[in-house]
Short mmCIF file of C-alpha atoms in Angstrom, two decimals:
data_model
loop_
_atom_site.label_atom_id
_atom_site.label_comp_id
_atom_site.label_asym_id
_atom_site.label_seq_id
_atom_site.Cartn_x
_atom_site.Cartn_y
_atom_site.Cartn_z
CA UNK A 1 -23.78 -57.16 192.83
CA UNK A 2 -23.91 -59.01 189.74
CA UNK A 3 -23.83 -56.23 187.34
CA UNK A 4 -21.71 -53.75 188.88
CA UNK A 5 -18.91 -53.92 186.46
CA UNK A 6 -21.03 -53.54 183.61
CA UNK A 7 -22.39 -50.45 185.92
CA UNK A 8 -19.34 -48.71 186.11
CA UNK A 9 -18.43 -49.53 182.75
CA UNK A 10 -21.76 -47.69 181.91
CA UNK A 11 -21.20 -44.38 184.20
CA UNK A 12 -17.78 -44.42 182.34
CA UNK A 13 -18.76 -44.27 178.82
CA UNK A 14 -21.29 -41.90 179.29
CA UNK A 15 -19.42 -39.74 181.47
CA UNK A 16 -16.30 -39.49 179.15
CA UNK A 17 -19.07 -38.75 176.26
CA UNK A 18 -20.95 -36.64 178.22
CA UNK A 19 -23.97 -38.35 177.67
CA UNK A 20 -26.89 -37.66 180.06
CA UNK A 21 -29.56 -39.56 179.00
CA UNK A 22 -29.54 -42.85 177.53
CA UNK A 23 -32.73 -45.07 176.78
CA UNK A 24 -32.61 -48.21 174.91
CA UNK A 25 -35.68 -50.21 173.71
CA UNK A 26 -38.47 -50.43 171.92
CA UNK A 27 -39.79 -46.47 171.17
CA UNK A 28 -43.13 -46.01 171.26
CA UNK A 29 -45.37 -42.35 171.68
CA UNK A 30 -45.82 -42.46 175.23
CA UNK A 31 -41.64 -42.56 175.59
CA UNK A 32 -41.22 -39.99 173.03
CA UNK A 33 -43.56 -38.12 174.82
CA UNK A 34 -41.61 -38.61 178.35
CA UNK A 35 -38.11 -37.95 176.85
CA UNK A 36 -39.18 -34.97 175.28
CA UNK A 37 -40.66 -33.56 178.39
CA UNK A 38 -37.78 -34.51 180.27
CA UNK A 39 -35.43 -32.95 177.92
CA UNK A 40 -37.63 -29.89 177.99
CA UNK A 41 -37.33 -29.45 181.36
CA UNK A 42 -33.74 -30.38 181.86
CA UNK A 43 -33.19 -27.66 179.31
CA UNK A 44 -35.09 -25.12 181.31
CA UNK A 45 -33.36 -25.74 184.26
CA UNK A 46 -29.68 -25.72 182.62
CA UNK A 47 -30.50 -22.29 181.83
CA UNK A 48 -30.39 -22.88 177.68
CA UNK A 49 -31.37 -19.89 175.80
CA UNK A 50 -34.81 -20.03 174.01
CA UNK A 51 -33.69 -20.69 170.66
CA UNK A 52 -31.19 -23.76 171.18
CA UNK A 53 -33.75 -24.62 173.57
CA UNK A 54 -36.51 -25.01 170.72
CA UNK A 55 -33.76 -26.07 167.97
CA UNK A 56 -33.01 -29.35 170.15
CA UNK A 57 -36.38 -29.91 171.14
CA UNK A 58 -37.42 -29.81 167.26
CA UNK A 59 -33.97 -31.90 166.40
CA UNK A 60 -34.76 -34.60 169.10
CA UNK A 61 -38.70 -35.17 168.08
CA UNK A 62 -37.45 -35.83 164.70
CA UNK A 63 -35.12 -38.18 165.46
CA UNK A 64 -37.04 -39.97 168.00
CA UNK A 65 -39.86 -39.80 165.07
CA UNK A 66 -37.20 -41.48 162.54
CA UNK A 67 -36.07 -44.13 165.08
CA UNK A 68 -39.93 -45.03 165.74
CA UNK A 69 -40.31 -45.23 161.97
CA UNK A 70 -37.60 -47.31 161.46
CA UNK A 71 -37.15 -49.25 164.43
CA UNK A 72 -37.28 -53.34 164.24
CA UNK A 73 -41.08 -53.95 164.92
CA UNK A 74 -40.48 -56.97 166.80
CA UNK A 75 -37.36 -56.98 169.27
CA UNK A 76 -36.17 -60.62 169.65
CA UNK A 77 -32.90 -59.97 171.26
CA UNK A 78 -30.70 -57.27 172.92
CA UNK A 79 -28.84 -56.81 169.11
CA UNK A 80 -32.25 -55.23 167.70
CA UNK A 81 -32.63 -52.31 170.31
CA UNK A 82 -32.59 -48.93 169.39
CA UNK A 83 -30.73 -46.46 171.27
CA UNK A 84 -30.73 -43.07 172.14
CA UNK A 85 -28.44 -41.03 173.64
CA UNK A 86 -28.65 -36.78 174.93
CA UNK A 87 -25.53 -35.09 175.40
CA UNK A 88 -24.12 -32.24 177.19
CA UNK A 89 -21.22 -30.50 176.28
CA UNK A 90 -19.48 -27.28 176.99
CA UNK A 91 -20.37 -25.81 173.70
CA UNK A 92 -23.99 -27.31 173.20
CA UNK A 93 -25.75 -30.13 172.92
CA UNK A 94 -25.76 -33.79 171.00
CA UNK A 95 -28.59 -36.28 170.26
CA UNK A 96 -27.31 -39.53 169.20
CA UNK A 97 -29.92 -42.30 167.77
CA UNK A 98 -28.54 -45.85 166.79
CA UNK A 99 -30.53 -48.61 165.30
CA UNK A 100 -29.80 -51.43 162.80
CA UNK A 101 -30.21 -51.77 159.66
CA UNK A 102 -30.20 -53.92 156.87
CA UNK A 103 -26.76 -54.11 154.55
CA UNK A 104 -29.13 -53.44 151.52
CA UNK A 105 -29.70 -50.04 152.97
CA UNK A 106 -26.43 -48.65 154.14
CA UNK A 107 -25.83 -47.45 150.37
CA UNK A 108 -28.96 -45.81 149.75
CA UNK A 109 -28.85 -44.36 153.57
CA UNK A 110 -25.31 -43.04 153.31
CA UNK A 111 -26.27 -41.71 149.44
CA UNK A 112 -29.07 -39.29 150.92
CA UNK A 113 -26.85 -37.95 154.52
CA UNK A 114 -24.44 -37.07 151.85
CA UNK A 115 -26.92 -35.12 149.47
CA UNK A 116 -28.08 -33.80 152.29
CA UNK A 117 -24.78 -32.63 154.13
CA UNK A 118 -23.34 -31.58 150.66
CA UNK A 119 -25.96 -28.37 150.55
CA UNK A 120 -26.27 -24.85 151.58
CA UNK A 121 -28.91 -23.47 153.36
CA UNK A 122 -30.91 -22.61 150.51
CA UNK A 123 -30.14 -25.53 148.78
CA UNK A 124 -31.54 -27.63 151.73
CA UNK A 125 -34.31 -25.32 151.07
CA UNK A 126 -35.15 -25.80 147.69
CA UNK A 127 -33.97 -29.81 148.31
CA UNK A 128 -36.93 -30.28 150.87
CA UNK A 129 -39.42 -28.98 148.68
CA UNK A 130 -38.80 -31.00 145.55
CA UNK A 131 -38.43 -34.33 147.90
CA UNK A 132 -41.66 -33.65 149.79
CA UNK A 133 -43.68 -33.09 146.28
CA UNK A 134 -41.85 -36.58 144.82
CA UNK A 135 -42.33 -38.72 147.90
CA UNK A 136 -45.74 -40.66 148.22
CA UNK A 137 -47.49 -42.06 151.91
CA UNK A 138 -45.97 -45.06 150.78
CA UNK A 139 -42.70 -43.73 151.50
CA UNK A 140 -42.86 -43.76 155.20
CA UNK A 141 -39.60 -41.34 155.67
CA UNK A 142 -38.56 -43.14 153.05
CA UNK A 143 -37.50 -39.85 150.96
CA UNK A 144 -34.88 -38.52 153.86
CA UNK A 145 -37.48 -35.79 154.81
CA UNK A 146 -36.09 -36.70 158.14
CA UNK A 147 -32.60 -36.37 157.92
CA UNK A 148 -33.53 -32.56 155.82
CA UNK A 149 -35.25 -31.48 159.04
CA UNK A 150 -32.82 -32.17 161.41
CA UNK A 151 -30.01 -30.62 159.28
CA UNK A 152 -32.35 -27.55 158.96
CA UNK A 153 -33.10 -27.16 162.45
CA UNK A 154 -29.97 -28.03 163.76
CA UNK A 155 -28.03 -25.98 161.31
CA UNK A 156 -25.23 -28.49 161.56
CA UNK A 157 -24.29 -31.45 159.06
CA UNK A 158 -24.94 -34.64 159.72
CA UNK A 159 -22.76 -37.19 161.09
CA UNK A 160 -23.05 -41.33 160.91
CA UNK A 161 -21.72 -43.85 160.97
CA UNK A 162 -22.55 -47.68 160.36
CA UNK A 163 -20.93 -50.76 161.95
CA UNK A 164 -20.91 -54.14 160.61
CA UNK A 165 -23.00 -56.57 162.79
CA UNK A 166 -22.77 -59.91 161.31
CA UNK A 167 -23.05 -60.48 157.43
CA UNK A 168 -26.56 -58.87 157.14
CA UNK A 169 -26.60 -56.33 159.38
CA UNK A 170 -24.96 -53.27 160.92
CA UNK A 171 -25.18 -51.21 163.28
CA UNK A 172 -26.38 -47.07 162.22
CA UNK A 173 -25.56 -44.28 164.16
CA UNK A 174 -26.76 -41.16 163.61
CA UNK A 175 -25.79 -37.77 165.39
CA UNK A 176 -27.20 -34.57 165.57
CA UNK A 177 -25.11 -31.49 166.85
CA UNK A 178 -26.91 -28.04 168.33
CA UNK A 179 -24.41 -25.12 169.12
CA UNK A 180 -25.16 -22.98 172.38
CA UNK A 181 -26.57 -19.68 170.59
CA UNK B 1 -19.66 -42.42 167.28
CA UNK B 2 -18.73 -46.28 168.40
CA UNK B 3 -19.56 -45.54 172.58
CA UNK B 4 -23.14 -45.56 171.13
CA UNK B 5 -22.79 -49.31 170.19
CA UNK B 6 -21.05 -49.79 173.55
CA UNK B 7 -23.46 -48.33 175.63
CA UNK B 8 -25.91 -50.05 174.02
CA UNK B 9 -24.32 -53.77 174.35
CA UNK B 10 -24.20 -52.67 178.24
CA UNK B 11 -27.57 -51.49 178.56
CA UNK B 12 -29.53 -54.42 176.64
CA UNK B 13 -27.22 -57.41 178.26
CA UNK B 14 -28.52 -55.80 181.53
CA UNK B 15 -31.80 -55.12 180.12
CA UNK B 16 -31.31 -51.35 181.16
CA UNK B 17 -34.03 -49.57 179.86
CA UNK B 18 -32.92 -46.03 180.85
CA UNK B 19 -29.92 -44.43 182.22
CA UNK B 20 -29.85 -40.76 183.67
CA UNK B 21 -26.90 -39.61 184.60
CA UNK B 22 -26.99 -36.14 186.49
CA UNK B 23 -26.42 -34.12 189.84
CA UNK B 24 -30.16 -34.83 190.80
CA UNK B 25 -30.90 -31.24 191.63
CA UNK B 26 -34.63 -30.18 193.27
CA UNK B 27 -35.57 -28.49 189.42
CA UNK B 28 -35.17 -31.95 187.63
CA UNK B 29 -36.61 -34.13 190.38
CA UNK B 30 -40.25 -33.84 188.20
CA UNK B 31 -38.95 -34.44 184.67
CA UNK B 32 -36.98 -37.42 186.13
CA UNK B 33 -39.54 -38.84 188.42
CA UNK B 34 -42.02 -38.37 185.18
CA UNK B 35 -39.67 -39.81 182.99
CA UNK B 36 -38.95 -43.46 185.21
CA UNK B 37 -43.32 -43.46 186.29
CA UNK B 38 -44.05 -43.47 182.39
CA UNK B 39 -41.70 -46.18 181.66
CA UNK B 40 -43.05 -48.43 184.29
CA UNK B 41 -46.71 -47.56 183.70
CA UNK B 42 -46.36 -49.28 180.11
CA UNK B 43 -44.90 -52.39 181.59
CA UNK B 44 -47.70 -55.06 182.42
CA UNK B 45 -47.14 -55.25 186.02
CA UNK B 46 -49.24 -55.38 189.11
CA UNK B 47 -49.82 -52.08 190.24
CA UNK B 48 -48.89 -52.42 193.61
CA UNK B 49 -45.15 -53.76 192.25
CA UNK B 50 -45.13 -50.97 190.59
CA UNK B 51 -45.96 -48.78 193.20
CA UNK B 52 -43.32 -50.18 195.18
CA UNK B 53 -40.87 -49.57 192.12
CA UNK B 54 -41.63 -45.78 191.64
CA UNK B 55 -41.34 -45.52 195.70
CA UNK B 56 -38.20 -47.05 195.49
CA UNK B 57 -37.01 -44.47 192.80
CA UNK B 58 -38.37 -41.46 194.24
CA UNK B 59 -35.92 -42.24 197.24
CA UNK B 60 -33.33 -42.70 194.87
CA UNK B 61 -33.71 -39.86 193.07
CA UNK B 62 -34.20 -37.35 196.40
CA UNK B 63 -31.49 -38.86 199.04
CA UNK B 64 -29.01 -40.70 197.02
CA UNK B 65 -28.45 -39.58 193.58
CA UNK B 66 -29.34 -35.76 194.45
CA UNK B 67 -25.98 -34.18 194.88
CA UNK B 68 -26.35 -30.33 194.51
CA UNK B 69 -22.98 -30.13 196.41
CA UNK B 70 -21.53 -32.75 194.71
CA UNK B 71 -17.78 -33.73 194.40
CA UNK B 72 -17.78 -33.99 190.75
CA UNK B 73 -20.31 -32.43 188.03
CA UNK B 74 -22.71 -34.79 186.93
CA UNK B 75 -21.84 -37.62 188.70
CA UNK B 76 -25.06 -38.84 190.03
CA UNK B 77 -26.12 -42.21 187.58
CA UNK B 78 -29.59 -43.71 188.13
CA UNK B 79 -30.76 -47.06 185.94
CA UNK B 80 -33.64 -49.27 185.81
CA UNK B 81 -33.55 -52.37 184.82
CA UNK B 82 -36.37 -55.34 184.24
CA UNK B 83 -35.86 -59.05 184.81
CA UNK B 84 -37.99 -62.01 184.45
CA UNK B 85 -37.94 -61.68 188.48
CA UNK B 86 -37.24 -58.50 189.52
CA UNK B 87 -36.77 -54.76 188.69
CA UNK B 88 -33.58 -53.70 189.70
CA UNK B 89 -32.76 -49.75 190.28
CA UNK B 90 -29.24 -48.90 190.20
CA UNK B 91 -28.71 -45.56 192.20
CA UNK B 92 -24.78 -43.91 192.32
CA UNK B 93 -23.05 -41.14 192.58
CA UNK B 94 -19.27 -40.13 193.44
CA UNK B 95 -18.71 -39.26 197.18
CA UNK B 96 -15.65 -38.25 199.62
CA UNK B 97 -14.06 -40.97 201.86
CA UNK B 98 -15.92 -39.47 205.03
CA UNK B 99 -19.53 -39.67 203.24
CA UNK B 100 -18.07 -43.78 202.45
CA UNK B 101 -17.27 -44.30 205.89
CA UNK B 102 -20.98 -42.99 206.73
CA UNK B 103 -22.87 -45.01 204.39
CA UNK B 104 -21.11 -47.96 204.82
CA UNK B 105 -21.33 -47.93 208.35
CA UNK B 106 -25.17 -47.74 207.66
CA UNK B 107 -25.56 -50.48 204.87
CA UNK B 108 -23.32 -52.99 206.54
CA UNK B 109 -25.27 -52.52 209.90
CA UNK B 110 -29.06 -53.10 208.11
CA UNK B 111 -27.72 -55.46 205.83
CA UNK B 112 -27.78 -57.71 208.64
CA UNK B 113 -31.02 -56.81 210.25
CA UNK B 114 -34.25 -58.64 209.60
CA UNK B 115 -37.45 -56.06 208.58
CA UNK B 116 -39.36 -56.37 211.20
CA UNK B 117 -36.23 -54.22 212.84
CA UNK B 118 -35.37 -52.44 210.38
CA UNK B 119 -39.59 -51.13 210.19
CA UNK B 120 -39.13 -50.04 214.15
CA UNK B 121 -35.75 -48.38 213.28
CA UNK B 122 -37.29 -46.04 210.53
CA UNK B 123 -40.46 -45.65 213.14
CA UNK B 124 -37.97 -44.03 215.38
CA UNK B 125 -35.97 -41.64 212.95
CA UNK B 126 -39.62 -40.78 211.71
CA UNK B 127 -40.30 -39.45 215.13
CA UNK B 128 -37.56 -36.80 214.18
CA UNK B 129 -38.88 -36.00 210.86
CA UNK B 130 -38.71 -32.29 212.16
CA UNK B 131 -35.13 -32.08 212.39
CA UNK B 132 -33.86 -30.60 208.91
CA UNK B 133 -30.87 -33.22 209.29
CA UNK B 134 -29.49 -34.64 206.03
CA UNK B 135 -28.02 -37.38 207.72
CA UNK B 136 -31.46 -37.98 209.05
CA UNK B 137 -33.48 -38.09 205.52
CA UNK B 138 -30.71 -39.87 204.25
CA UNK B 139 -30.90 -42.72 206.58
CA UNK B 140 -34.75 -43.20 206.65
CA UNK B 141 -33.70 -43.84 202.38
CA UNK B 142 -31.98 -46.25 202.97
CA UNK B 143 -34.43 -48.33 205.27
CA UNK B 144 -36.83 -47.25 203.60
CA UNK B 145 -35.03 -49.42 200.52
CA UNK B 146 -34.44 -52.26 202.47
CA UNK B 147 -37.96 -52.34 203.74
CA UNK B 148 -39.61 -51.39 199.86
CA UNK B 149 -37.36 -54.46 198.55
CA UNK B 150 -37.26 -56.86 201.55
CA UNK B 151 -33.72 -56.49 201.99
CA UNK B 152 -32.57 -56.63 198.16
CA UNK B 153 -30.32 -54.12 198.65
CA UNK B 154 -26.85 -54.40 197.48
CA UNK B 155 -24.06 -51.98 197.81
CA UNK B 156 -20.48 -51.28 196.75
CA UNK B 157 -17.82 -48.44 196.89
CA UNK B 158 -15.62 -48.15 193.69
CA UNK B 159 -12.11 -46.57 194.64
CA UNK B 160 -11.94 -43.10 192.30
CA UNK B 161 -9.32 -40.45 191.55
CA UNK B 162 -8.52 -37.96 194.19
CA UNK B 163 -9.93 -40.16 197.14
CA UNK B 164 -13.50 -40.38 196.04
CA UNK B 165 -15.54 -43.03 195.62
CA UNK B 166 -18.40 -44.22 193.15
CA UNK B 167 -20.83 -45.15 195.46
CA UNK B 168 -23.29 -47.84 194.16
CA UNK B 169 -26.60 -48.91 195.29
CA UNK B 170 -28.59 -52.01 193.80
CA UNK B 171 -32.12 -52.39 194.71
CA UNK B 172 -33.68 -55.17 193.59
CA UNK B 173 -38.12 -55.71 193.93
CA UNK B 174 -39.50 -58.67 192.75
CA UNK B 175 -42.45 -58.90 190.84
CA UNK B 176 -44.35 -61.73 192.41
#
């Protein structure tokens, strides 16, 4: 088989990361839609208490949300995918999206996880509510609305992570962490 | 962070769409079989070839990846994958070295057969449909694959820790 290295080099990596679901493509609604109702389900049947049940549910629309937003509109090679990536650990769960992203942006990007990860609970609070009444439609996300929610929900910082890909672009990772209640 | 990146590289040099890697057990058959039927149904594809795609996954998913007794935890992978000529499911999962000597045994055997065989073979094993034999449903997957991809079925058997193997399965169905 032609591929089968790259195979096992695949059930490898996500084994040893225990990743259990990995899509990479173009996102649209109708495979936001699919993930979430397989995640749903797989959460169900893992036996995850209600409440981490609904925190990753709420963390992973988000993301998947962000990485639709900010996705490459028109894919013209394998560098410009988006990924995302569900994990399963011991102690709870991880959702992983990576995309790229201009160089421009990493400063601005890395400025706001900061903010963001640098508050308190009420802070966050208080935070969301001043950047939601100074953002405009033109925005689109644009204000780090996104990255507020998924620290609120998930009740976990932030982590990220960008990697150089070429001279104008690099590679963004972005991950999410939900502790078993 | 950086096995994101890698797994990505993999994926998209394969054109991988999705990966699922699991035990395969009866409760996340639907959310699986959901999941891999909404990917193809957005893909502009005859429908019969697509047919023939979710047919081919559905076996997958209930007689090769499903693993409920399974050697290690999660170690059931399943992939799809879209050429310019073919989808390509990748089905695996880690077995003992009896359960390699079984499905070898199998795939070497078919591998060699032409369809029109292989079709009376499966029309045989159907007759015993009634006997709750794994071997059995196991078996009438496989032909089954070799009959849904015209004998693109490729195979291999990855030497593990602790004398188990990762059992791979390639099917390939080509979409003219």
């Amino acid at each position: 088989m032609y591929n089968i290295n790259d195979l096992d080099a695949l059930q490898s990596v996500m084994s040893s990361n225990d990743a259990v679901l990995t899509y990479v493509g173009a996102f649209n609604q109708d495979t936001v839609k699919s993930m979430l109702k397989y995640t749903e389900s797989k959460l169900e049947s893992s036996g995850v208490k209600d409440l981490t049940r609904k925190k990753i549910f709420n963390v992973m629309t988000e993301m998947l949300q962000n990485i639709s937003k900010h996705q490459n509109d028109t894919l013209n090679n394998e560098n410009e995918a988006a990924v995302f990536i569900l994990g399963e650990k011991e102690d709870g769960f991880y959702l992983l999206t990576g995309n790229n992203i201009g160089n421009n942006l990493i400063e601005l990007v890395e400025g706001k996880i900061n903010i963001i990860n640098g508050l308190n609970k009420e802070e966050l609070k208080e935070y969301y509510k001043k950047m939601r009444l100074n953002s405009t439609i033109s925005d689109v996300g644009g204000a780090g609305l996104g990255f507020i929610d998924i620290v609120r929900k998930s009740e976990n910082k932030l982590e990220f992570k960008f990697i150089p890909q070429g001279n104008m672009d690099s590679f963004f990772i972005l991950k999410a962490t939900i502790s078993n209640d | 962070m950086e096995f994101a990146l890698e797994i990505k590289k993999i994926m998209a040099s394969q054109n991988y769409t999705l990966a699922v890697r699991d035990n395969f057990q009866r409760l996340l058959m639907k959310p699986i079989l959901n999941l891999t039927e909404r990917r193809i149904s957005q893909e502009p594809v005859d429908v019969f070839i697509k047919n023939r795609v979710f047919g081919t996954i559905v076996e997958c998913v209930q007689n090769i990846c499903r693993s409920e007794n399974s050697v290690v935890k999660k170690d059931a992978i399943l992939l799809l994958s879209r050429s310019n000529d073919f989808y390509i499911i990748n089905a695996g999962k880690v077995i003992n070295g009896v359960d390699k000597e079984k499905w070898s045994e199998w795939l070497l055997k078919w591998s060699k057969e032409d369809l029109i065989n292989l079709k009376s073979e499966l029309v045989d094993l159907k007759k015993n449909k009634g006997i709750l034999d794994r071997n059995l449903f196991e078996k009438m997957a496989i032909l089954e694959l070799f009959l849904k991809s015209k004998g693109l079925v490729g195979f291999s058997f990855h030497p593990m820790v602790s004398e188990n193997y990762l059992f791979e399965l390639e099917i390939k169905i080509a979409l003219n």
